Coordinates of N, CA and C in Angstrom, one line a residue:
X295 N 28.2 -74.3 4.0 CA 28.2 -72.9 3.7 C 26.7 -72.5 3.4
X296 N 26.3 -71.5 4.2 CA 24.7 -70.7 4.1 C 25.0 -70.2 2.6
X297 N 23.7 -69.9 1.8 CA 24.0 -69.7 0.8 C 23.0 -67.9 1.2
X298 N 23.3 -66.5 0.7 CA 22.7 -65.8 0.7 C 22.2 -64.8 -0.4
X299 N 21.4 -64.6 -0.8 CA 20.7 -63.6 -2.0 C 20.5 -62.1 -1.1
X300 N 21.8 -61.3 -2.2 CA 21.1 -59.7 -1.9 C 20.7 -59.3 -3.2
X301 N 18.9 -58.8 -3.0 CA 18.4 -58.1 -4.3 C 18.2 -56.6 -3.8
X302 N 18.7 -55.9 -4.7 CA 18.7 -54.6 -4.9 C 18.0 -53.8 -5.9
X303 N 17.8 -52.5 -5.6 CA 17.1 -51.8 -6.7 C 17.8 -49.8 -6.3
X304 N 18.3 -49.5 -6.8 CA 19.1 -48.2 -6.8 C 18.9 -47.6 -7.7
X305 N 19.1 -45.8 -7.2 CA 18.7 -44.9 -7.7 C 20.1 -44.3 -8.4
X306 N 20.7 -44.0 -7.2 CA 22.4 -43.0 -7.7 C 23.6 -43.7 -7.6
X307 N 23.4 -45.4 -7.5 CA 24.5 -46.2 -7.2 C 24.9 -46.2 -5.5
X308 N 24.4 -46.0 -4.7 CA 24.7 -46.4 -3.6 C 24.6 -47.0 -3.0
X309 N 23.4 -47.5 -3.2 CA 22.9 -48.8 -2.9 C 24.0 -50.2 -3.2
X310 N 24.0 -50.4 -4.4 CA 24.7 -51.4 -5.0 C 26.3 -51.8 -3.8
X311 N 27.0 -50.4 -4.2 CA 27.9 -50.1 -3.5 C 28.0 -50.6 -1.8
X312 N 26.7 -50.3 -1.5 CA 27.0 -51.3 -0.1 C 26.7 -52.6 -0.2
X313 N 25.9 -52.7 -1.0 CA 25.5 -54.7 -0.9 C 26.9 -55.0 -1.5
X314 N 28.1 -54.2 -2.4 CA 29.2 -55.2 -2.7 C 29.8 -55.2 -1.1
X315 N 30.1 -54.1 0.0 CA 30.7 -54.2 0.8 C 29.9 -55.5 2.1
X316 N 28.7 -55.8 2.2 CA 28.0 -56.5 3.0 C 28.6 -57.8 2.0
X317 N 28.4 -58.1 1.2 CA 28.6 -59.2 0.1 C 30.4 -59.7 1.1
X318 N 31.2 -58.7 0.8 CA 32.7 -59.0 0.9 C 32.4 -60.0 2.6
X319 N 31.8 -59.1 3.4 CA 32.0 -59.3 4.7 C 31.4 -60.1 4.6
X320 N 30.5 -60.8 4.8 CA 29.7 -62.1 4.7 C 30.5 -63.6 3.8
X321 N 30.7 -63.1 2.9 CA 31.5 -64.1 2.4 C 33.1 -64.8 3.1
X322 N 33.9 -63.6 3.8 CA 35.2 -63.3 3.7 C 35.3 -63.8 5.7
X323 N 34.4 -63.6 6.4 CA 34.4 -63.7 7.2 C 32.8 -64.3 8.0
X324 N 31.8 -64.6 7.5 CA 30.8 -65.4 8.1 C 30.6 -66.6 7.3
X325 N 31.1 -67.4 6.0 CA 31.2 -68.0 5.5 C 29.9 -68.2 4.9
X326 N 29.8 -67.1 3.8 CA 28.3 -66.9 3.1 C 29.0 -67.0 1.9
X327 N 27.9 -67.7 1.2 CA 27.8 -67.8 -0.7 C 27.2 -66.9 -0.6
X328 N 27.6 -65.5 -1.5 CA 26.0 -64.9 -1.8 C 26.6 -64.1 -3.2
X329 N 25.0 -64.2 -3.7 CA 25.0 -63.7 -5.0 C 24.4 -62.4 -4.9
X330 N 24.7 -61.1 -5.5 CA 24.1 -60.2 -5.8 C 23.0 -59.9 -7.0
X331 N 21.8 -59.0 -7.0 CA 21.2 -59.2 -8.1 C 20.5 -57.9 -7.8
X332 N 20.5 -57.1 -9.4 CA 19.6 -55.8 -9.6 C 18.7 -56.1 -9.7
X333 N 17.7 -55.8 -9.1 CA 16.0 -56.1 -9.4 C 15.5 -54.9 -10.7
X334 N 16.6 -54.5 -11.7 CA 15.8 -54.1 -12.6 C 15.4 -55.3 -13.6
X335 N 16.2 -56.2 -13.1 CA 15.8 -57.7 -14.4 C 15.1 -58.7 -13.2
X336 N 13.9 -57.7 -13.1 CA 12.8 -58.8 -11.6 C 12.7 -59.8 -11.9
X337 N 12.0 -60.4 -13.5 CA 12.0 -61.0 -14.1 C 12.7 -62.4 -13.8
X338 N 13.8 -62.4 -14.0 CA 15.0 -63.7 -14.0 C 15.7 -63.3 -12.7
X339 N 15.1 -63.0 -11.6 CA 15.8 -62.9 -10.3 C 15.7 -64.7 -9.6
X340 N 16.9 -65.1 -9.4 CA 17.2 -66.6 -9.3 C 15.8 -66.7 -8.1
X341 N 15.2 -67.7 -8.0 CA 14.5 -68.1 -7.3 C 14.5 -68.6 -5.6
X342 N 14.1 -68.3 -4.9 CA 14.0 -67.7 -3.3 C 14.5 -69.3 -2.8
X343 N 14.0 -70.6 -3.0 CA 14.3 -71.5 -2.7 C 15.8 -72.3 -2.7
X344 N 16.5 -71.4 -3.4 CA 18.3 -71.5 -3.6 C 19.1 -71.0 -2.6
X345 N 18.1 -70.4 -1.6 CA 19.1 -69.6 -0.6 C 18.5 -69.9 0.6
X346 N 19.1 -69.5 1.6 CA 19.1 -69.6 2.8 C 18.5 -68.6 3.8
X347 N 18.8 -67.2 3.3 CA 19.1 -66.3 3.7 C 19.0 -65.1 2.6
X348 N 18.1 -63.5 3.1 CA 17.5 -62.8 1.7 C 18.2 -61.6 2.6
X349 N 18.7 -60.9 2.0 CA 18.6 -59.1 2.1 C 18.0 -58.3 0.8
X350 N 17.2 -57.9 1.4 CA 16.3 -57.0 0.1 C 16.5 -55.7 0.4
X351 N 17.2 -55.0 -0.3 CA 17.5 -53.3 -0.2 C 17.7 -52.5 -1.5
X352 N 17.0 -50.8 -0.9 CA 16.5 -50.2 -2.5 C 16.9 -48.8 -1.6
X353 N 17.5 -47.8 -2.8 CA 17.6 -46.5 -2.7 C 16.3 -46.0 -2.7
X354 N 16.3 -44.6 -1.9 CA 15.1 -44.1 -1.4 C 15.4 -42.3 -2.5
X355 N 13.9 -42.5 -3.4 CA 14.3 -41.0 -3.7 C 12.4 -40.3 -4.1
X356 N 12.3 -39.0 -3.3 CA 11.5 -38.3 -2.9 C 10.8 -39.4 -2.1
X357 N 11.0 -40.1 -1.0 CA 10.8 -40.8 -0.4 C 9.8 -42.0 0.0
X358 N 10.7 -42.8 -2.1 CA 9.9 -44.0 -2.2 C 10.9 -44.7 -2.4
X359 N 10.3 -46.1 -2.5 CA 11.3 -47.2 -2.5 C 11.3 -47.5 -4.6
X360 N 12.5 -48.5 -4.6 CA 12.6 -48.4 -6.0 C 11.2 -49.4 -6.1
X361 N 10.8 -49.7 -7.4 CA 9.3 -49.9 -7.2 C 9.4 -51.5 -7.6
X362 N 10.6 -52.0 -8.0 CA 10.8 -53.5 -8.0 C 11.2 -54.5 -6.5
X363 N 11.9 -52.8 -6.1 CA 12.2 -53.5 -4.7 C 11.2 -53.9 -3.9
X364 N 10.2 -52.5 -4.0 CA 8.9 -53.0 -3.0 C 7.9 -54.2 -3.5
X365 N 8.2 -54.4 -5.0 CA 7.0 -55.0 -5.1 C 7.9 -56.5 -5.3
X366 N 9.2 -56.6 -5.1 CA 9.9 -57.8 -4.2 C 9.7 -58.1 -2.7
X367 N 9.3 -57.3 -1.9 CA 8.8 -57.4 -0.8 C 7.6 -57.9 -0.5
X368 N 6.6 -57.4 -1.2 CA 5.4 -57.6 -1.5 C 5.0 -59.1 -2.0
X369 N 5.9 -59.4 -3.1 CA 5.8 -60.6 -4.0 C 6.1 -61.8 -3.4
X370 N 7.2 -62.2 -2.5 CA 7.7 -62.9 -2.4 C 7.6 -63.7 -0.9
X371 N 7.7 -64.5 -0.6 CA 7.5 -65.6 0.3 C 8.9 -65.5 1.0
X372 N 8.8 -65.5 2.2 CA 10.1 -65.3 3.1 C 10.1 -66.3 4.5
X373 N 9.0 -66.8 4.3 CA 8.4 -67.9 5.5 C 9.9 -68.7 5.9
X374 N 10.5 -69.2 5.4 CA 11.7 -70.6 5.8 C 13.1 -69.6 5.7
X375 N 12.9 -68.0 5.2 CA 14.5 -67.5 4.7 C 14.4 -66.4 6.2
X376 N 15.8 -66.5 6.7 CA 16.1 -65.8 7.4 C 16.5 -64.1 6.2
X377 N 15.8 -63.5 7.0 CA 15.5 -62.0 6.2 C 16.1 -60.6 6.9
X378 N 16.8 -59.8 6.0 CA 17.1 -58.4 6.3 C 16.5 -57.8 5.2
X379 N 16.6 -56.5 5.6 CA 16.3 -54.9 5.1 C 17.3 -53.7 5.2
X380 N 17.8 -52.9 4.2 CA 18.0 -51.5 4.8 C 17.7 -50.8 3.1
X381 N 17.9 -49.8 3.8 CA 17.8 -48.4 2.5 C 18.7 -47.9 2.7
X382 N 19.0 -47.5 1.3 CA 20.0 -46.2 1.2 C 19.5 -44.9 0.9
X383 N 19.8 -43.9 1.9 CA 18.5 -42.9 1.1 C 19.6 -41.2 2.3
X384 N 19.8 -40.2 1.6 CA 20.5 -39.0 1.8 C 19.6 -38.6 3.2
X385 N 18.3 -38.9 3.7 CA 18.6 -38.3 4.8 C 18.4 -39.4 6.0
X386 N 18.6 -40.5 5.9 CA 19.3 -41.0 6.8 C 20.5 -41.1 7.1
X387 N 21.6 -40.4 5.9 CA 22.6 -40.3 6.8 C 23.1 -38.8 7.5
X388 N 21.9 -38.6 7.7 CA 21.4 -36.8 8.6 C 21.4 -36.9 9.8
X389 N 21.9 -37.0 10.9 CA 21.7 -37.3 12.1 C 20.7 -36.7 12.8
X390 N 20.2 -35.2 12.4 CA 18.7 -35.0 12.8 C 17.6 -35.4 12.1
X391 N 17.8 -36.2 10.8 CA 16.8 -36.7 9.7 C 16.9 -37.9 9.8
X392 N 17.6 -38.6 10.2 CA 17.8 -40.3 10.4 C 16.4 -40.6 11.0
X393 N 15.9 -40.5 12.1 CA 14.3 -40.9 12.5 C 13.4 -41.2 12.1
X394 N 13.3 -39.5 10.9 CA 12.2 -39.4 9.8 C 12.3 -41.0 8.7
X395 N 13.6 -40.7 8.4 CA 14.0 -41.5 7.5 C 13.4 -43.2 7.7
X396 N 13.9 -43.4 9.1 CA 14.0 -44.8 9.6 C 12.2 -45.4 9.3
X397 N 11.5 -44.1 9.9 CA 10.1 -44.9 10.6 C 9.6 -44.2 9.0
X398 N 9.4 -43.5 8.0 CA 9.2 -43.5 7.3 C 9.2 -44.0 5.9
X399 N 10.6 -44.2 5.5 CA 11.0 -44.8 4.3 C 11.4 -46.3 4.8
X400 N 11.7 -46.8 6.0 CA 11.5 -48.2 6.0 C 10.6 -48.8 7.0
X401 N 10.1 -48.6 8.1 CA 9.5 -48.7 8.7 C 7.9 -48.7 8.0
X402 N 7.3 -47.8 8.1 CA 6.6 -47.8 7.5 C 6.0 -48.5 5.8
X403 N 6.9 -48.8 5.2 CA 7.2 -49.6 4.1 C 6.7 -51.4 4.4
X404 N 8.0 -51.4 5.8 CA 7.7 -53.2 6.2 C 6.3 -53.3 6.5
X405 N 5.7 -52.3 7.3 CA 4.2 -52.3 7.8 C 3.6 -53.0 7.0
X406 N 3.5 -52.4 6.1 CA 2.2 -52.9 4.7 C 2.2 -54.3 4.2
X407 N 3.4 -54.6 5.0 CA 3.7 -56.2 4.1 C 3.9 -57.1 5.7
X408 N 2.7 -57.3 5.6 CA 2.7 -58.3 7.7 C 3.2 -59.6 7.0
X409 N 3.5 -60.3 5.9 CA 4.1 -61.6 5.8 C 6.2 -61.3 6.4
X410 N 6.3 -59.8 5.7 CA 7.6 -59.5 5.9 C 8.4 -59.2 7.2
X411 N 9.2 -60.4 8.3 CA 9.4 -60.4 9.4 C 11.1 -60.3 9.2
X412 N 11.7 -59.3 9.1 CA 13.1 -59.2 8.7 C 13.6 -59.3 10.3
X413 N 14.9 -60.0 10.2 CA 16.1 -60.4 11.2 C 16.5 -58.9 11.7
X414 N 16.8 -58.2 11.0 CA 17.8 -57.0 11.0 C 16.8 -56.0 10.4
X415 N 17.1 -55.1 10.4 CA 16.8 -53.4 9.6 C 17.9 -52.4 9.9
X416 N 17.9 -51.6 8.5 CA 18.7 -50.5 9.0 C 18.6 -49.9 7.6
X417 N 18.5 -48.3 8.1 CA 18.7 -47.2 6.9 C 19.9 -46.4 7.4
X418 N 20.8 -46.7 5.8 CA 22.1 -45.9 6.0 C 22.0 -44.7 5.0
X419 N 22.7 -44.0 5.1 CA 22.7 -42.5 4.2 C 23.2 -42.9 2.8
X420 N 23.0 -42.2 1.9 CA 23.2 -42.6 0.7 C 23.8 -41.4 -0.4
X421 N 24.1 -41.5 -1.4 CA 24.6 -40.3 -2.5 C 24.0 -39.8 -3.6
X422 N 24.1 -38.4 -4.0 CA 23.2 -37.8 -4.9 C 24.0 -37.0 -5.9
X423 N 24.3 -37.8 -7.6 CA 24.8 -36.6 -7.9 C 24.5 -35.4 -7.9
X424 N 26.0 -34.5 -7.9 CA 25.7 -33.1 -8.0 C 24.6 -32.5 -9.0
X425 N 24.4 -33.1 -10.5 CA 23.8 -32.5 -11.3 C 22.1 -32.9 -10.9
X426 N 21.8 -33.8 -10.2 CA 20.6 -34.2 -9.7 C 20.4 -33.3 -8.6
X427 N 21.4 -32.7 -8.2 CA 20.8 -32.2 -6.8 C 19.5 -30.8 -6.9
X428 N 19.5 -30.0 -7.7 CA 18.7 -29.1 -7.5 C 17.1 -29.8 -7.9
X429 N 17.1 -30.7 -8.3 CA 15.7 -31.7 -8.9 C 15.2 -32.3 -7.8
X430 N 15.9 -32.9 -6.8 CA 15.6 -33.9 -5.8 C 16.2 -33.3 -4.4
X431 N 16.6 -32.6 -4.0 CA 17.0 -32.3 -2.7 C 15.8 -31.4 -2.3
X432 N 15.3 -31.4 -1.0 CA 14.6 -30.7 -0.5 C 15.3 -29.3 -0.1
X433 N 14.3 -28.4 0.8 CA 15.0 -27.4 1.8 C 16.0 -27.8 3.1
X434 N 15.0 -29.5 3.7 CA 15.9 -29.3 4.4 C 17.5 -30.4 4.2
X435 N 17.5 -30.4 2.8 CA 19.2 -31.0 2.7 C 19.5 -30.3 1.9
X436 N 19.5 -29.5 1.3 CA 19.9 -28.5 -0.2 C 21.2 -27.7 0.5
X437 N 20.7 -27.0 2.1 CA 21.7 -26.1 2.4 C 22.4 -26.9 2.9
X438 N 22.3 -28.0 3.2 CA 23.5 -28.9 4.0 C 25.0 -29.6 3.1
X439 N 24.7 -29.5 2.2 CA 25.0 -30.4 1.3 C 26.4 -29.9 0.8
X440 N 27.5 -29.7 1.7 CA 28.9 -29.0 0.7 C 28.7 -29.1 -0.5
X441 N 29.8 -28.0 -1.0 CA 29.7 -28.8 -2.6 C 30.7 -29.4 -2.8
X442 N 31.6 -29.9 -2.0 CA 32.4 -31.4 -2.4 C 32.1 -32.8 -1.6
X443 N 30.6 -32.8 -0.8 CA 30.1 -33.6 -0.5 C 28.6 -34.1 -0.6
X444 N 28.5 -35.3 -1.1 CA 27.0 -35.2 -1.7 C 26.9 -37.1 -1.5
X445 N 28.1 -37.5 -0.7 CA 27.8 -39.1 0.0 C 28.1 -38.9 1.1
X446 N 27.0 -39.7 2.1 CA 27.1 -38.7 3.6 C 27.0 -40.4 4.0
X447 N 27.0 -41.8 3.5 CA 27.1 -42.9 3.7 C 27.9 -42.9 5.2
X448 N 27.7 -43.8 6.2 CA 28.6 -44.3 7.0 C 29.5 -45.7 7.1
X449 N 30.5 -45.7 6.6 CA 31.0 -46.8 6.1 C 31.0 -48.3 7.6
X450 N 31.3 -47.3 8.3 CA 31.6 -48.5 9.3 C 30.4 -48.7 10.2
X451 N 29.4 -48.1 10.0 CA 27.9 -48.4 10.3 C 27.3 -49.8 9.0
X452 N 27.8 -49.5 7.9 CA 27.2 -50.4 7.1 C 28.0 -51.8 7.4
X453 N 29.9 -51.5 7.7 CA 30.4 -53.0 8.2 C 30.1 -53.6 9.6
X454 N 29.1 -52.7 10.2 CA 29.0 -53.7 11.2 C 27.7 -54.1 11.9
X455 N 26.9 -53.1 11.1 CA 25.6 -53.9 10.4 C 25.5 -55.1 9.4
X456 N 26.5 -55.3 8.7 CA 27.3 -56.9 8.0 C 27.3 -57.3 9.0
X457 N 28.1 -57.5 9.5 CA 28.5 -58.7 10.6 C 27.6 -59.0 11.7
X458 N 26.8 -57.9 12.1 CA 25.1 -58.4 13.0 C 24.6 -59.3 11.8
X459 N 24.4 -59.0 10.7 CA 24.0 -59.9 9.8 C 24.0 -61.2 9.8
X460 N 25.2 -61.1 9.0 CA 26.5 -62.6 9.4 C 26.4 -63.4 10.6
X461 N 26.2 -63.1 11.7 CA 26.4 -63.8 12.6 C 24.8 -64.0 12.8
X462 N 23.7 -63.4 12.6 CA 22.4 -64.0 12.5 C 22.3 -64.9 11.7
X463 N 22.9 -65.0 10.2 CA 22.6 -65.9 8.8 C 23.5 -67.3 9.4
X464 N 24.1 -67.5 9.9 CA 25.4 -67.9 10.5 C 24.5 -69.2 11.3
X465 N 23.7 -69.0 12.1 CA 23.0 -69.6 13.3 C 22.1 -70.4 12.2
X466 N 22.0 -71.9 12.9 CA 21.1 -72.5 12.4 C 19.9 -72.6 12.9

């Protein structure tokens, strides 16, 4: 059994929310150990050489990364760990803002870190409470934004971005 570490760092909980759903799939069906962990306790984040296999993913808000996640990217040695990425961040899941999103908030992010050679990438849409919305939404999501919708996440984009996963961690 591969053993795999997802470290996270989240703004409005959405994030989390998909690494429990990547977690299920990977476990339940690619036959992965994996532990989840908040990178707000960077600190005591179990050590890189316990696993196999890393997914490092952070909510995106005014279009930065959480600042433990990056500087887990930054920090850490990935040379022997097969490696993923995504974000969760409101206008990737925009279908005419997904682009911006992609080559900006992650794309450009991995740049800066040439040790960082991830397996996978992907930015999925993410959620904003309502009472946060007039603080953090721009012009161009403010009008989009129903007001009984404010998670624009793709569920079955995120399970089957799991399982490209899974079957990459999978391979020896």
């Amino acid at each position: 059994m591969k053993e795999t570490l997802i470290v996270y760092g989240t703004r409005y909980g959405a994030t989390p929310e998909s690494c429990a759903v990547i977690q299920k799939i990977l476990e339940k069906e690619h036959n992965q150990h994996v532990e989840i962990w908040d990178l707000k306790d960077y600190r005591a984040c179990p050590d890189l050489d316990d696993f196999d296999n890393v997914i490092v993913s952070s909510g995106i808000e005014y279009g930065k990364w959480t600042e433990n996640a990056e500087k887990f990217l930054k920090e850490r040695n990935f040379d022997s760990k097969k490696l993923a990425v995504f974000i969760s961040s409101y206008y990737a899941g925009e279908e005419d803002l997904y682009e911006y999103a992609n080559e900006n908030f992650l794309e450009k992010v991995l740049d800066k870190y040439g040790h960082v050679k991830p397996v996978k990438i992907a930015a999925f849409g993410g959620k904003i409470p309502k009472k946060e919305l007039p603080k953090i939404a721009d012009e161009r999501l403010l009008g989009r934004i129903p007001e009984h919708q404010n998670d624009n996440r793709d569920w079955d984009k995120i399970e089957a971005w799991a399982h490209e996963v899974g079957k990459i961690f999978s391979k020896d």
